[in-house]
Coordinates of C-alpha atoms and ligand atoms in Angstrom, one line a residue:
M128 CA 104.0 106.7 73.6
T129 CA 104.6 110.2 71.7
D130 CA 102.8 112.2 72.4
A131 CA 103.1 115.3 73.8
L132 CA 102.4 114.4 77.3
S133 CA 105.2 111.5 77.2
Y134 CA 107.6 112.5 79.7
V135 CA 105.1 111.8 82.5
S136 CA 104.9 108.1 80.9
D137 CA 108.5 107.6 81.0
N138 CA 108.8 110.0 84.8
L139 CA 106.6 108.0 86.3
T140 CA 108.9 104.6 85.3
A141 CA 112.1 105.9 86.3
I142 CA 110.3 106.9 89.9
R143 CA 108.8 102.7 90.1
E144 CA 112.1 101.7 89.0
S145 CA 114.4 103.8 92.2
I146 CA 111.7 102.7 94.3
A147 CA 111.8 99.0 93.2
E148 CA 115.4 98.9 94.1
A149 CA 116.0 101.6 96.9
A150 CA 112.4 98.9 98.5
D151 CA 114.3 95.3 97.4
K152 CA 117.8 96.1 99.1
C153 CA 116.1 96.6 102.3
G154 CA 113.7 93.3 102.2
R155 CA 110.7 95.5 101.7
S156 CA 107.5 94.8 98.7
T157 CA 106.6 98.0 96.7
E158 CA 103.3 96.8 96.9
E159 CA 103.9 98.8 100.9
I160 CA 105.0 102.2 98.8
R161 CA 102.3 104.6 98.1
I162 CA 102.8 106.8 95.2
M163 CA 101.8 110.9 95.2
A164 CA 101.7 112.7 92.6
V165 CA 102.1 116.6 93.5
T166 CA 99.9 118.7 91.5
K167 CA 101.1 121.9 92.4
T168 CA 101.4 124.6 89.7
V169 CA 100.4 121.2 87.1
A170 CA 97.5 121.3 84.8
P171 CA 94.5 119.5 85.4
E172 CA 95.1 117.3 81.7
I173 CA 99.1 116.5 83.0
V174 CA 97.6 115.7 86.2
N175 CA 95.1 113.2 84.3
R176 CA 98.3 111.1 82.2
A177 CA 99.8 110.6 85.5
V178 CA 95.8 109.0 86.5
E179 CA 96.1 107.4 83.7
L180 CA 98.9 105.7 84.2
G181 CA 98.2 104.4 87.1
V182 CA 99.4 107.0 90.0
T183 CA 95.9 106.7 92.4
L184 CA 96.6 109.9 94.7
L185 CA 97.0 113.4 94.1
G186 CA 98.3 116.2 97.2
E187 CA 97.2 119.4 97.2
N188 CA 99.6 122.0 99.2
R189 CA 96.9 124.7 97.7
V190 CA 93.0 125.1 98.8
Q191 CA 93.1 128.0 95.8
E192 CA 94.4 126.5 93.7
F193 CA 92.5 122.8 94.4
L194 CA 89.2 124.7 94.2
S195 CA 90.1 126.4 90.4
K196 CA 91.4 122.5 89.7
Q197 CA 89.1 119.6 90.9
D198 CA 86.8 120.3 88.3
A199 CA 88.7 119.0 85.5
Y200 CA 91.0 116.5 87.2
D201 CA 90.6 112.6 86.7
R202 CA 87.4 111.1 89.2
S203 CA 89.2 108.3 90.2
A204 CA 92.7 109.4 91.4
E205 CA 92.0 110.1 96.0
V206 CA 93.0 113.1 96.4
H207 CA 95.2 113.9 100.6
F208 CA 96.0 117.7 101.5
I209 CA 99.9 118.2 101.8
G210 CA 99.9 121.9 102.1
H211 CA 100.1 123.9 105.6
L212 CA 95.7 124.8 106.0
Q213 CA 94.1 127.8 107.9
T214 CA 91.2 126.5 110.4
N215 CA 89.2 128.4 108.1
K216 CA 90.0 127.0 104.9
V217 CA 89.5 123.6 106.2
K218 CA 85.3 123.7 104.9
Y219 CA 86.7 123.7 101.7
I220 CA 88.4 120.7 101.8
I221 CA 86.7 118.6 104.0
E222 CA 84.5 117.2 101.6
P223 CA 86.6 116.7 98.6
M224 CA 90.1 115.3 100.7
S225 CA 89.9 112.0 101.2
M226 CA 92.8 113.2 103.8
I227 CA 95.0 116.2 105.4
Q228 CA 98.3 115.0 106.0
S229 CA 98.8 118.8 107.3
V230 CA 97.5 118.4 110.2
D231 CA 100.2 120.1 113.2
S232 CA 97.9 121.7 116.5
V233 CA 95.4 121.2 118.0
K234 CA 93.3 124.3 117.3
L235 CA 93.2 122.6 114.2
A236 CA 92.3 118.8 114.4
A237 CA 89.7 120.3 116.4
E238 CA 88.3 122.5 113.3
I239 CA 88.5 119.1 111.6
N240 CA 87.1 117.0 113.9
R241 CA 84.0 120.5 113.6
L242 CA 83.6 119.7 111.0
A243 CA 84.0 116.6 109.7
S244 CA 81.4 115.3 112.8
A245 CA 79.6 117.7 110.5
H246 CA 79.8 115.9 106.8
N247 CA 78.8 112.7 108.5
K248 CA 82.4 111.7 107.7
I249 CA 85.2 110.1 109.6
M250 CA 88.8 112.5 109.0
D251 CA 91.6 110.3 108.7
I252 CA 94.6 112.6 109.6
L253 CA 98.4 112.2 109.9
C254 CA 100.5 115.3 112.0
E255 CA 102.7 116.8 110.0
V256 CA 106.0 116.4 112.1
N257 CA 109.0 120.0 112.0
I258 CA 111.7 117.2 112.5
G259 CA 114.3 119.7 111.4
G260 CA 113.7 122.6 113.9
E261 CA 113.3 124.4 110.8
D262 CA 111.1 128.4 111.7
S263 CA 110.9 128.4 108.2
K264 CA 108.1 125.6 108.5
S265 CA 104.9 124.4 109.2
G266 CA 105.1 121.3 111.2
I267 CA 104.6 120.7 115.4
A268 CA 108.0 119.9 117.5
P269 CA 109.1 116.5 117.8
D270 CA 108.3 117.4 121.8
G271 CA 104.4 118.5 121.7
L272 CA 103.8 115.4 119.4
A273 CA 102.7 113.3 121.7
E274 CA 99.9 115.8 123.3
L275 CA 98.5 116.4 119.6
L276 CA 98.3 112.8 119.1
E277 CA 96.5 112.0 122.3
A278 CA 94.1 115.2 121.5
A279 CA 93.3 114.7 118.2
A280 CA 93.2 110.8 119.3
S281 CA 90.6 111.2 121.2
M282 CA 88.5 113.0 118.7
E283 CA 85.6 111.8 117.3
N284 CA 85.3 111.8 114.0
L285 CA 89.5 112.4 112.8
R286 CA 91.3 108.5 112.2
V287 CA 95.3 109.0 113.7
R288 CA 96.8 107.1 110.5
G289 CA 100.2 107.5 111.1
L290 CA 103.3 110.8 110.5
M291 CA 104.4 113.4 107.8
T292 CA 107.2 115.3 107.5
I293 CA 109.6 118.2 105.0
P294 CA 112.9 117.0 106.1
P295 CA 115.0 120.0 105.8
P296 CA 116.2 120.6 102.2
A297 CA 121.0 119.1 101.8
S298 CA 120.5 117.4 105.6
G299 CA 121.3 113.4 104.1
D300 CA 119.2 111.0 105.7
I301 CA 119.9 112.0 109.5
F302 CA 115.6 113.5 109.7
L303 CA 115.0 110.1 107.5
G304 CA 116.4 108.4 110.1
R305 CA 115.1 110.2 113.2
M306 CA 111.5 110.3 111.4
E307 CA 111.5 106.6 111.1
E308 CA 112.4 106.1 115.3
L309 CA 109.7 108.6 115.6
Y310 CA 107.2 107.3 113.6
H311 CA 108.8 103.4 115.1
K312 CA 108.0 104.7 119.0
V313 CA 103.8 105.5 118.1
K314 CA 103.1 104.2 115.4
D315 CA 101.8 100.7 117.8
S316 CA 99.6 103.1 120.4
Y317 CA 97.9 104.6 117.5
S318 CA 97.0 102.1 114.8
M319 CA 99.8 103.9 112.9
D320 CA 100.3 102.4 108.5
V321 CA 101.0 105.7 107.1
L322 CA 104.4 107.3 107.0
S323 CA 104.8 110.4 104.3
M324 CA 108.6 111.3 103.8
G325 CA 109.8 111.7 100.6
M326 CA 109.7 114.1 97.4
T327 CA 112.4 114.1 94.4
H328 CA 115.3 114.6 95.7
D329 CA 114.9 111.8 98.9
Y330 CA 112.4 109.9 97.5
A331 CA 115.0 106.8 97.8
D332 CA 117.1 107.0 101.3
A333 CA 113.0 107.0 102.6
V334 CA 111.6 104.7 100.9
R335 CA 114.3 102.7 103.1
H336 CA 114.1 104.3 105.8
G337 CA 110.3 103.2 106.0
S338 CA 108.5 105.3 104.4
T339 CA 104.8 104.2 102.9
L340 CA 103.3 107.4 100.6
V341 CA 106.5 109.0 98.6
R342 CA 105.4 112.6 97.3
I343 CA 106.2 113.5 94.1
G344 CA 106.1 116.5 92.3
T345 CA 109.6 118.2 89.5
G346 CA 110.4 113.9 89.3
L347 CA 107.6 113.7 87.4
F348 CA 106.1 116.0 86.3
G349 CA 109.5 118.6 85.1
A350 CA 110.9 121.7 87.3
R351 CA 107.8 124.3 88.2
D352 CA 106.4 127.0 86.3
Y353 CA 105.1 129.6 88.7
S354 CA 103.9 132.8 86.8
K355 CA 101.6 130.1 84.6
K356 CA 100.0 129.6 88.4
Ligands
LIG482 C1 105.8 120.3 96.4 C2 105.8 119.3 97.7 C3 106.5 118.1 97.4 C4 107.3 117.3 96.6 O1 108.1 118.3 96.5 P1 109.3 118.3 94.5 O2 110.0 117.7 94.4 O3 108.9 118.8 93.8 O4 109.2 116.4 94.9 C5 105.7 117.0 98.9 N1 105.8 117.1 99.4 C6 104.9 118.9 99.9 C7 104.2 119.0 101.0 C8 105.1 119.5 99.1 O5 105.2 120.6 99.1

């Protein structure tokens, strides 16, 4: 492939190889690990190249940006919301998204449930955990998780599929390990099957800590150019 977008193909090949290697080291199958392409600031034609190459899942951070790009996306990929979500924006994504990974309050869960019900839909959700306890990050504190899970699981139009986290940068794998523990503590009670953890800088470590879904932006599409967006 000699076209201008061949870097996406090269990057994806390298990511798949690193995942396979990390999985192999801990006796996991690569089939258990899904690759999400995180699309913030990336033009739809570049996102579509990743889809052509076999990426089946896109991750969106910003409602506004998604709305401006969605018509240009290849429809064969599934889309999950992964950014901070205000309750007044849920209405825009309830139909096009198949999962909301960033549920971090009972109030947000209740609003998603209300709108999912109005759309006759069962919405898959992940609860986002602020595993590093950082003030700057969204996500529920680990000690509030039990209450959020219980509340969300009782809502008829939600299906709690698992947990998501963004650990503090440059923290090694301490928080990946804590997340793995936390996931295993609650997984069976809620029949969870998704641990969304790992980004460009730590996805191989995340795989070794049980991640089932890695969210990759810069490692796939290159450095983000915010000036264009
Ligand atoms: C931007 C983003 C990613 C991807 O980050 P990279 O370091 O570019 O791979 C993953 N998850 C979330 C929630 C993000 O906002």
